[in-house]
Short mmCIF file of C-alpha atoms in Angstrom, two decimals:
data_model
loop_
_atom_site.label_atom_id
_atom_site.label_comp_id
_atom_site.label_asym_id
_atom_site.label_seq_id
_atom_site.Cartn_x
_atom_site.Cartn_y
_atom_site.Cartn_z
CA MET W 1 84.04 99.50 68.11
CA SER W 2 86.86 101.02 70.97
CA SER W 3 90.12 101.52 69.62
CA ARG W 4 91.43 101.26 73.53
CA PRO W 5 93.39 97.53 73.63
CA GLU W 6 91.55 94.53 75.64
CA TYR W 7 94.33 93.58 77.46
CA ASP W 8 92.10 90.76 79.08
CA THR W 9 91.90 88.96 76.17
CA GLU W 10 95.40 88.44 75.93
CA ALA W 11 97.02 85.27 75.90
CA PRO W 12 98.94 85.23 79.40
CA ARG W 13 102.50 87.32 79.24
CA PRO W 14 105.18 87.16 81.77
CA GLU W 15 104.54 89.66 84.65
CA LEU W 16 106.21 91.65 87.02
CA SER W 17 105.90 90.68 91.07
CA VAL W 18 106.33 93.99 92.98
CA ASN W 19 108.01 93.80 96.51
CA PRO W 20 105.25 94.57 98.74
CA LEU W 21 107.92 96.57 100.83
CA PHE W 22 107.60 99.98 98.40
CA THR W 23 104.18 99.43 96.09
CA ARG W 24 101.10 100.93 96.53
CA GLU W 25 98.63 99.28 94.17
CA PRO W 26 98.96 97.27 91.43
CA VAL W 27 100.96 94.47 92.71
CA ARG W 28 101.78 92.91 89.23
CA ILE W 29 103.04 94.83 86.66
CA PRO W 30 103.08 93.75 83.15
CA ARG W 31 106.94 93.50 81.58
CA ASP W 32 106.69 94.26 77.70
CA ARG W 33 103.18 95.59 77.18
CA PHE W 34 101.44 99.25 78.75
CA PRO W 35 99.95 98.63 82.00
CA ARG W 36 96.27 99.15 82.46
CA ALA W 37 96.82 102.68 84.53
CA GLU W 38 99.40 104.80 85.94
CA LEU W 39 102.25 103.73 88.15
CA ASP W 40 103.11 105.69 91.22
CA PRO W 41 106.43 107.52 90.06
CA GLN W 42 108.51 105.63 93.24
CA VAL W 43 107.43 102.34 92.31
CA ALA W 44 107.94 102.90 88.45
CA TYR W 45 111.46 103.93 89.66
CA GLN W 46 112.31 101.57 91.66
CA LEU W 47 110.93 98.67 89.09
CA VAL W 48 113.49 100.21 86.61
CA HIS W 49 116.08 100.79 89.22
CA ASP W 50 116.41 97.46 90.63
CA GLU W 51 116.46 95.96 87.04
CA LEU W 52 119.14 97.92 86.29
CA LEU W 53 121.35 96.59 89.07
CA LEU W 54 121.97 93.95 87.09
CA ASP W 55 124.06 95.35 84.69
CA GLY W 56 127.89 95.38 84.90
CA ASN W 57 129.45 97.83 86.92
CA PRO W 58 130.30 100.67 84.48
CA ARG W 59 133.79 101.37 86.39
CA LEU W 60 134.99 97.58 86.31
CA ASN W 61 134.13 97.28 82.55
CA LEU W 62 137.73 97.46 80.83
CA ALA W 63 136.29 96.40 77.49
CA THR W 64 134.55 100.01 77.04
CA PHE W 65 136.56 103.34 76.26
CA VAL W 66 133.40 105.24 76.84
CA THR W 67 133.95 107.50 79.95
CA THR W 68 131.94 106.21 82.96
CA TRP W 69 132.53 109.01 85.58
CA MET W 70 132.35 113.00 85.27
CA GLU W 71 132.95 115.60 88.06
CA PRO W 72 129.60 116.60 89.67
CA GLU W 73 129.75 119.97 88.36
CA ALA W 74 129.75 118.76 84.57
CA THR W 75 127.01 115.90 85.41
CA ARG W 76 124.87 119.12 87.17
CA LEU W 77 125.37 121.25 83.99
CA ALA W 78 124.66 118.31 81.54
CA THR W 79 121.81 117.33 83.80
CA GLU W 80 120.44 120.98 83.17
CA SER W 81 120.86 121.23 79.54
CA LEU W 82 119.15 118.05 78.89
CA ILE W 83 116.02 119.94 77.96
CA LYS W 84 117.76 121.98 75.41
CA ASN W 85 117.58 120.84 71.51
CA MET W 86 121.04 121.24 70.22
CA ILE W 87 119.55 121.83 66.60
CA ASP W 88 117.52 125.34 67.89
CA ARG W 89 119.93 127.10 67.28
CA ASP W 90 118.20 130.41 67.14
CA GLU W 91 116.52 129.35 70.94
CA TYR W 92 119.61 128.26 72.50
CA PRO W 93 122.14 130.63 71.04
CA ARG W 94 124.54 130.19 74.13
CA THR W 95 124.34 126.50 74.03
CA ALA W 96 125.56 126.88 69.87
CA ASP W 97 128.37 129.01 70.56
CA LEU W 98 129.92 126.57 73.09
CA GLU W 99 129.86 124.29 70.62
CA ASN W 100 131.62 126.25 68.29
CA ARG W 101 134.30 127.54 70.76
CA CYS W 102 134.65 123.55 71.30
CA VAL W 103 135.23 123.08 67.58
CA ARG W 104 137.67 125.98 67.75
CA MET W 105 139.52 124.54 70.85
CA LEU W 106 140.12 121.21 69.07
CA ALA W 107 140.64 123.03 65.94
CA GLY W 108 143.67 124.80 67.68
CA LEU W 109 144.93 121.36 69.64
CA TRP W 110 145.10 119.34 66.29
CA HIS W 111 146.90 122.31 64.47
CA ALA W 112 145.16 123.84 61.70
CA PRO W 113 146.00 126.44 59.74
CA ASP W 114 143.54 128.73 60.89
CA ALA W 115 141.81 127.32 64.31
CA ARG W 116 139.12 129.77 63.58
CA GLN W 117 138.01 129.25 60.45
CA ALA W 118 138.22 125.65 60.34
CA PRO W 119 134.78 124.07 60.28
CA GLY W 120 133.13 121.55 62.33
CA CYS W 121 130.78 120.29 64.39
CA SER W 122 129.34 118.14 67.33
CA THR W 123 127.78 114.65 66.33
CA SER W 124 125.97 111.77 68.22
CA GLY W 125 129.15 109.87 68.42
CA SER W 126 132.40 109.22 66.41
CA SER W 127 130.48 106.61 64.50
CA GLU W 128 128.48 109.75 62.74
CA ALA W 129 131.42 111.87 62.79
CA CYS W 130 133.07 109.55 60.39
CA MET W 131 130.16 109.26 58.20
CA LEU W 132 130.44 113.15 57.96
CA GLY W 133 134.38 112.88 57.21
CA GLY W 134 133.35 110.15 54.56
CA LEU W 135 130.83 111.92 53.08
CA ALA W 136 133.21 115.05 52.45
CA LEU W 137 136.00 112.75 51.15
CA LYS W 138 133.63 111.16 48.64
CA ARG W 139 131.96 114.50 47.28
CA ARG W 140 135.49 116.26 47.16
CA TRP W 141 136.08 113.15 44.58
CA GLN W 142 133.35 113.97 42.64
CA HIS W 143 134.14 117.43 42.31
CA ALA W 144 137.16 116.85 41.42
CA ARG W 145 136.68 114.00 38.49
CA ARG W 146 133.70 115.72 36.86
CA ALA W 147 136.17 118.86 36.53
CA ALA W 148 138.09 116.65 34.87
CA GLY W 149 135.55 114.84 32.82
CA LEU W 150 136.04 112.05 34.18
CA SER W 151 133.95 108.66 35.68
CA THR W 152 132.16 109.85 39.22
CA GLU W 153 131.22 105.16 39.43
CA ARG W 154 133.36 102.71 41.22
CA PRO W 155 134.61 104.58 44.30
CA ASN W 156 136.36 103.07 46.90
CA ILE W 157 137.82 103.97 50.07
CA VAL W 158 141.34 102.63 51.61
CA MET W 159 141.45 101.30 55.46
CA GLY W 160 143.16 98.94 57.71
CA ILE W 161 141.00 96.21 58.56
CA ASN W 162 141.26 97.05 62.12
CA THR W 163 138.99 100.37 61.18
CA GLN W 164 135.75 100.14 63.29
CA VAL W 165 132.52 98.68 61.83
CA CYS W 166 131.06 102.20 61.27
CA TRP W 167 133.74 102.67 58.41
CA GLN W 168 131.89 99.30 56.52
CA LYS W 169 128.60 101.30 57.16
CA PHE W 170 129.69 104.18 55.70
CA ALA W 171 130.84 102.43 52.34
CA ASP W 172 127.94 100.05 52.20
CA TYR W 173 125.30 103.25 53.31
CA TRP W 174 126.98 105.48 50.46
CA ASP W 175 128.01 102.81 47.58
CA VAL W 176 131.78 103.39 47.98
CA GLU W 177 133.75 100.05 48.06
CA ALA W 178 135.78 99.22 50.69
CA ARG W 179 139.33 98.18 50.29
CA LEU W 180 140.57 96.49 53.50
CA VAL W 181 144.65 96.26 54.16
CA PRO W 182 144.69 92.85 56.33
CA MET W 183 146.84 92.11 59.11
CA GLU W 184 149.97 90.64 58.07
CA GLY W 185 152.43 88.79 60.85
CA ASP W 186 153.08 91.50 63.85
CA ARG W 187 151.65 94.29 61.62
CA PHE W 188 148.34 94.88 63.36
CA HIS W 189 147.46 97.90 61.96
CA LEU W 190 147.92 100.03 58.63
CA SER W 191 151.51 100.74 57.01
CA GLY W 192 152.15 103.26 53.81
CA PRO W 193 153.70 100.84 52.01
CA ALA W 194 150.42 98.48 52.40
CA ALA W 195 148.06 101.41 52.19
CA VAL W 196 148.81 102.97 48.54
CA GLU W 197 149.20 99.19 46.96
CA HIS W 198 145.05 99.18 47.66
CA CYS W 199 144.72 102.88 46.09
CA ASP W 200 143.90 103.68 42.42
CA GLU W 201 142.40 107.01 40.43
CA ASN W 202 138.96 105.97 42.15
CA THR W 203 139.92 105.96 45.86
CA ILE W 204 138.05 108.81 47.59
CA GLY W 205 140.22 108.83 50.48
CA LEU W 206 142.12 106.95 53.08
CA VAL W 207 141.39 106.27 57.31
CA ALA W 208 144.11 106.52 59.58
CA ILE W 209 143.32 105.16 62.94
CA LEU W 210 145.06 106.91 66.02
CA GLY W 211 144.27 104.37 68.62
CA SER W 212 143.46 101.12 67.31
CA THR W 213 140.56 99.64 69.01
CA PHE W 214 142.06 96.20 68.71
CA ASP W 215 145.60 96.75 70.50
CA GLY W 216 145.59 100.58 70.96
CA SER W 217 148.47 101.07 68.80
CA TYR W 218 148.93 104.45 66.59
CA GLU W 219 149.05 103.87 62.97
CA PRO W 220 151.60 105.64 61.76
CA VAL W 221 149.62 108.68 59.69
CA ALA W 222 152.89 111.17 58.95
CA ASP W 223 154.36 107.50 57.19
CA ILE W 224 151.38 106.95 55.41
CA CYS W 225 150.86 110.62 54.64
CA ALA W 226 154.42 110.36 52.81
CA ALA W 227 153.76 107.55 50.73
CA LEU W 228 150.46 109.10 49.32
CA ASP W 229 152.74 112.03 48.53
CA GLU W 230 155.39 109.69 46.41
CA LEU W 231 152.02 108.29 44.75
CA HIS W 232 150.60 111.49 44.46
CA ASP W 233 154.26 112.18 42.61
CA ARG W 234 154.07 108.96 40.44
CA THR W 235 150.48 108.90 39.12
CA GLY W 236 148.66 112.24 39.70
CA TRP W 237 146.59 110.76 42.43
CA ASP W 238 145.92 113.28 45.33
CA ILE W 239 144.16 110.81 47.54
CA GLN W 240 143.37 112.79 51.01
CA VAL W 241 143.34 111.38 54.80
CA HIS W 242 140.63 111.15 57.35
CA VAL W 243 142.30 110.91 60.83
CA ASP W 244 139.73 108.52 62.79
CA ALA W 245 140.88 109.90 66.07
CA ALA W 246 138.12 108.75 68.40
CA SER W 247 140.31 108.08 71.35
CA GLY W 248 143.60 109.14 70.18
CA GLY W 249 142.42 113.06 69.59
CA MET W 250 142.28 113.38 73.08
CA VAL W 251 145.30 111.77 74.47
CA ALA W 252 148.43 112.33 71.59
CA PRO W 253 148.09 116.11 71.87
CA PHE W 254 148.81 115.81 75.74
CA CYS W 255 150.88 112.82 76.08
CA ASP W 256 152.65 112.44 72.64
CA PRO W 257 153.14 116.42 71.63
CA ASP W 258 156.14 115.84 69.03
CA LEU W 259 154.07 112.86 66.85
CA VAL W 260 152.96 114.20 63.58
CA TRP W 261 149.90 112.96 62.91
CA ASP W 262 147.13 115.70 62.46
CA PHE W 263 146.97 118.66 60.27
CA ARG W 264 150.34 119.43 60.29
CA LEU W 265 150.35 117.07 57.67
CA PRO W 266 148.71 118.59 54.69
CA ARG W 267 147.12 115.42 53.15
CA VAL W 268 145.18 115.46 56.79
CA ALA W 269 141.61 116.84 55.14
CA SER W 270 139.54 116.29 58.20
CA ILE W 271 139.92 114.51 61.90
CA ASN W 272 137.50 113.07 64.50
CA VAL W 273 137.29 112.39 68.25
CA SER W 274 135.19 110.90 70.74
CA GLY W 275 134.12 113.68 73.52
CA HIS W 276 132.88 110.75 75.28
CA LYS W 277 136.21 109.08 75.45
CA TYR W 278 138.79 110.56 76.38
CA GLY W 279 137.58 113.82 76.28
CA LEU W 280 136.07 112.79 79.25
CA VAL W 281 132.01 113.57 78.76
CA SER W 282 129.41 110.82 79.36
CA PRO W 283 128.02 109.23 76.00
CA GLY W 284 127.13 110.24 73.07
CA LEU W 285 129.16 113.00 71.78
CA GLY W 286 131.83 113.36 69.20
CA TRP W 287 133.24 115.63 66.81
CA VAL W 288 134.42 116.08 63.76
CA VAL W 289 136.93 119.14 62.07
CA TRP W 290 138.24 119.93 59.04
CA ARG W 291 141.30 121.79 58.02
CA ALA W 292 139.67 124.53 56.50
CA ALA W 293 136.60 125.69 54.67
CA ASP W 294 138.00 124.22 51.41
CA ALA W 295 138.42 121.00 52.59
CA LEU W 296 134.39 120.16 53.46
CA PRO W 297 132.36 121.05 50.24
CA GLU W 298 129.98 123.30 50.26
CA ASP W 299 127.18 121.93 48.53
CA LEU W 300 126.94 119.08 51.96
CA VAL W 301 126.73 122.53 54.32
CA PHE W 302 123.17 123.39 55.10
CA ARG W 303 122.58 127.31 56.09
CA VAL W 304 119.76 128.03 58.96
CA ASN W 305 118.79 131.49 60.10
CA TYR W 306 120.93 132.48 63.38
CA LEU W 307 120.04 135.29 65.19
CA GLY W 308 119.45 137.36 61.48
CA GLY W 309 122.44 135.62 59.86
CA GLU W 310 123.58 132.48 58.48
CA MET W 311 124.90 129.35 60.24
CA PRO W 312 126.52 126.55 58.72
CA THR W 313 125.56 123.01 59.46
CA PHE W 314 126.45 119.60 58.72
CA SER W 315 125.01 116.71 60.37
CA LEU W 316 123.12 113.26 59.99
CA THR W 317 120.69 113.32 62.90
CA PHE W 318 118.30 116.22 64.09
CA SER W 319 117.34 116.82 67.56
CA ARG W 320 119.22 115.85 70.45
CA PRO W 321 119.98 116.96 74.11
CA GLY W 322 122.89 120.01 74.18
CA SER W 323 123.99 118.27 77.65
CA GLN W 324 127.04 116.31 76.31
CA VAL W 325 128.37 119.73 74.78
CA VAL W 326 127.83 121.66 77.38
CA ALA W 327 129.81 119.00 79.71
CA GLN W 328 132.76 119.25 76.87
CA TYR W 329 133.05 122.61 77.27
CA TYR W 330 133.15 122.51 80.99
CA ASN W 331 135.89 119.87 80.56
CA PHE W 332 137.83 122.23 78.51
CA LEU W 333 137.40 124.96 80.78
CA ARG W 334 137.81 122.99 84.02
CA LEU W 335 140.84 120.90 83.21
CA GLY W 336 142.51 123.40 80.36
CA PHE W 337 145.91 121.77 78.65
CA ASP W 338 147.58 120.84 81.59
CA GLY W 339 144.45 119.43 83.29
CA TYR W 340 144.01 116.94 80.53
CA ARG W 341 147.70 116.42 80.01
CA ARG W 342 147.92 115.21 83.43
CA VAL W 343 144.84 112.77 83.68
CA GLN W 344 145.98 111.07 80.34
CA ARG W 345 149.68 110.78 81.49
CA TYR W 346 148.41 109.28 84.71
CA SER W 347 145.94 106.77 82.79
CA ARG W 348 149.25 105.53 80.35
CA GLU W 349 151.32 105.50 83.97
CA VAL W 350 148.59 103.20 85.10
CA ALA W 351 148.28 101.12 81.89
CA GLN W 352 151.90 100.61 81.75
CA ALA W 353 152.45 99.55 85.10
CA LEU W 354 149.64 97.15 85.02
CA ALA W 355 151.31 95.58 81.94
CA GLY W 356 154.48 95.19 83.08
CA ARG W 357 152.73 93.28 86.30
CA ILE W 358 150.61 91.27 84.04
CA ALA W 359 153.73 89.83 82.19
CA GLU W 360 155.56 89.39 85.21
CA LEU W 361 152.82 86.43 85.97
CA GLY W 362 154.09 84.33 83.57
CA PRO W 363 151.25 82.90 81.46
CA PHE W 364 150.76 85.96 79.34
CA ARG W 365 152.83 88.17 76.05
CA LEU W 366 152.49 91.60 75.71
CA LEU W 367 151.30 92.69 72.31
CA THR W 368 151.06 96.33 73.23
CA ARG W 369 151.71 98.27 76.85
CA GLY W 370 149.73 100.92 77.04
CA GLY W 371 151.94 103.31 75.66
CA GLU W 372 149.95 104.56 73.18
CA LEU W 373 146.77 104.62 73.72
CA PRO W 374 146.51 103.63 77.77
CA VAL W 375 145.24 100.36 76.49
CA LEU W 376 147.26 96.92 76.67
CA ALA W 377 146.31 93.61 74.82
CA VAL W 378 147.69 90.28 76.09
CA ALA W 379 148.03 86.84 74.79
CA LEU W 380 148.82 83.68 76.00
CA HIS W 381 151.89 81.94 75.65
CA GLU W 382 152.06 78.74 73.53
CA GLN W 383 152.99 76.55 76.23
CA ILE W 384 149.76 77.50 78.13
CA THR W 385 147.07 74.63 77.25
CA ALA W 386 145.17 74.09 80.65
CA TYR W 387 142.73 77.33 79.49
CA SER W 388 142.56 80.33 77.14
CA VAL W 389 141.99 83.65 77.26
CA PHE W 390 138.27 83.30 77.08
CA ASP W 391 138.45 81.20 80.28
CA VAL W 392 140.25 84.12 81.46
CA SER W 393 137.62 86.77 80.48
CA LEU W 394 134.64 84.48 82.20
CA GLU W 395 136.84 83.81 84.93
CA LEU W 396 137.14 87.41 86.25
CA ARG W 397 133.27 88.26 85.11
CA LYS W 398 132.60 86.16 88.80
CA SER W 399 135.00 88.90 90.46
CA GLY W 400 132.80 92.10 88.61
CA TRP W 401 135.67 92.73 86.21
CA ILE W 402 134.49 92.81 82.60
CA VAL W 403 137.54 91.81 79.94
CA PRO W 404 136.83 91.23 76.66
CA ALA W 405 138.10 88.37 75.27
CA TYR W 406 138.52 88.32 71.07
CA THR W 407 140.34 86.97 67.90
CA PHE W 408 142.30 89.34 65.57
CA PRO W 409 140.38 89.35 62.12
CA GLU W 410 142.03 88.06 58.60
CA HIS W 411 144.97 87.07 58.45
CA ARG W 412 145.11 86.80 62.08
CA THR W 413 142.30 84.66 63.23
CA ASP W 414 144.82 82.74 64.72
CA LEU W 415 145.62 85.22 67.81
CA ALA W 416 142.94 85.66 70.77
CA VAL W 417 143.79 88.19 73.20
CA LEU W 418 142.44 89.94 76.33
CA ARG W 419 142.15 93.87 76.00
CA ILE W 420 142.27 95.80 78.96
CA VAL W 421 141.50 99.48 78.58
CA VAL W 422 142.37 102.17 81.07
CA ARG W 423 140.14 105.64 81.76
CA ASN W 424 139.98 108.10 84.09
CA GLY W 425 138.85 106.63 87.43
CA PHE W 426 140.45 103.58 86.72
CA SER W 427 143.75 104.13 89.77
CA HIS W 428 146.62 102.31 90.73
CA ASP W 429 144.39 100.83 93.62
CA LEU W 430 142.10 99.10 91.15
CA ALA W 431 144.48 97.97 88.91
CA ASP W 432 146.03 96.27 92.32
CA LEU W 433 142.45 94.45 93.02
CA LEU W 434 142.20 93.41 89.36
CA LEU W 435 145.76 91.86 89.16
CA GLY W 436 144.41 90.12 92.90
CA ASP W 437 141.89 88.83 91.07
CA LEU W 438 143.39 87.94 87.94
CA ARG W 439 145.97 85.50 90.16
CA ARG W 440 143.31 84.02 91.91
CA ALA W 441 141.56 82.99 88.81
CA LEU W 442 144.56 81.86 87.12
CA GLY W 443 145.04 79.29 90.10
CA ARG W 444 141.57 78.04 89.78
CA LEU W 445 142.06 77.85 85.48
CA GLU W 446 145.46 76.07 85.97
CA ARG W 447 143.65 73.32 87.38
CA GLN W 448 141.67 72.63 84.47
CA ALA W 449 142.64 69.73 82.05
CA GLY W 450 142.02 71.65 79.14
CA PRO W 451 140.47 74.80 77.83
CA VAL W 452 136.29 75.03 78.03
CA HIS W 453 135.94 77.86 76.35
CA GLY W 454 136.67 79.19 72.96
CA PRO W 455 135.33 82.29 70.93
CA GLU W 456 131.77 81.25 70.47
CA SER W 457 131.93 82.07 73.77
CA ALA W 458 132.70 86.14 73.55
CA SER W 459 130.04 88.37 74.42
CA PHE W 460 132.26 91.18 73.03
CA ALA W 461 130.68 92.00 69.57
CA HIS W 462 133.43 93.14 67.19
CA GLY W 463 130.68 93.75 64.40
CA ALA W 464 131.13 92.25 61.21
CA GLY W 465 134.21 90.71 62.25
CA ARG W 466 135.78 94.12 61.23
CA GLY W 467 136.75 95.61 64.58
CA PRO W 468 135.58 95.48 68.51
CA ASP W 469 132.69 98.08 69.08
CA ARG W 470 133.04 101.92 69.42
CA GLY W 471 132.66 101.61 72.77
#
């Protein structure tokens, strides 16, 4: 019996009717099963291209932190490198060396004691980078406990409830209890005193967020480390910190150079960043760097043959294109420190100006004003009863803007906000257009008798109710 699928005997399925202006044959094509015959490449391209037109406009997507524009030269280099497998370091030694250079550049940017010796690697995104940072914390804790003749059962990791869902995944996948510090009142992220209350001898590490996805604020990493220093003096518990700097790691060094949050703090063991966010590379690219070789346990590192020698590698993924790493190195060379400072300061300038103008509209109160990450989170004043932030979000979509509305987590589920992320490419001119559409939306919404939409209408996923998506 032939193993070829007998399509003619299947139940009817939805099919796509092809525009005769560009079709050859056939004129109808199944959507969700293999066509019987090949298609002309132009027809196949046009079919996919036309369907993707129904996606939102990335430049108007103010929900995402992810880069939506790169310079043509960076895009060209990335396209040329799509067919290079990042894991094949011996076949593509130059691409591998670009990755190592980027690690050293980030280690220097974040004040590692010896930037040339600090271990690190590229990843498929910050979620993978966080997994690696968490694994290193757990393994170091296990080694220390075993050396002291103590149990390695019941490990836990402490973090604010505003952390991204990848940290919950880390805890679930690697059998670590996630101890989540809830929000309280106007404290929307982790603090030193709140953090140490959740620590004990089984705490493998603490996660501090440089740029909360809920409101764009920085967690006080230095204060958290100071609180852990005091805890160590009292108890002997030596708890290390991983800084999830997915966004802030490429903002704070340029806009807030005097802010101490990085390897200048001895308790900071590792840092991750998303190259595809404020690193200005299209998705998906992350980076993780450890302060020194002793922060990354040797038994987690694999050695591969590289040009007659050994190259250490530590990642969860295997095959992936070298394109994003190449684009990242291009950006580092092309912009340099001054260029990144110019780009990030401009984004902050746009965010702060937009925040001020939104506040002047009247209905909104600002939780953040773009003074840390170029992000603003706004809630409605209590006296606004005709509409909700969810109504505002859906009304703006009619003009093409994607502005997410969502509620905060435990213990502030009563707080619903709109969040606007300003990235490279979002200019003062686009901010003017957004503000104009917002004014018109409010004019329409004010005629309502009451809110029409609530949290159930939000299309913005928070990931198990723990934090807005990485994107």
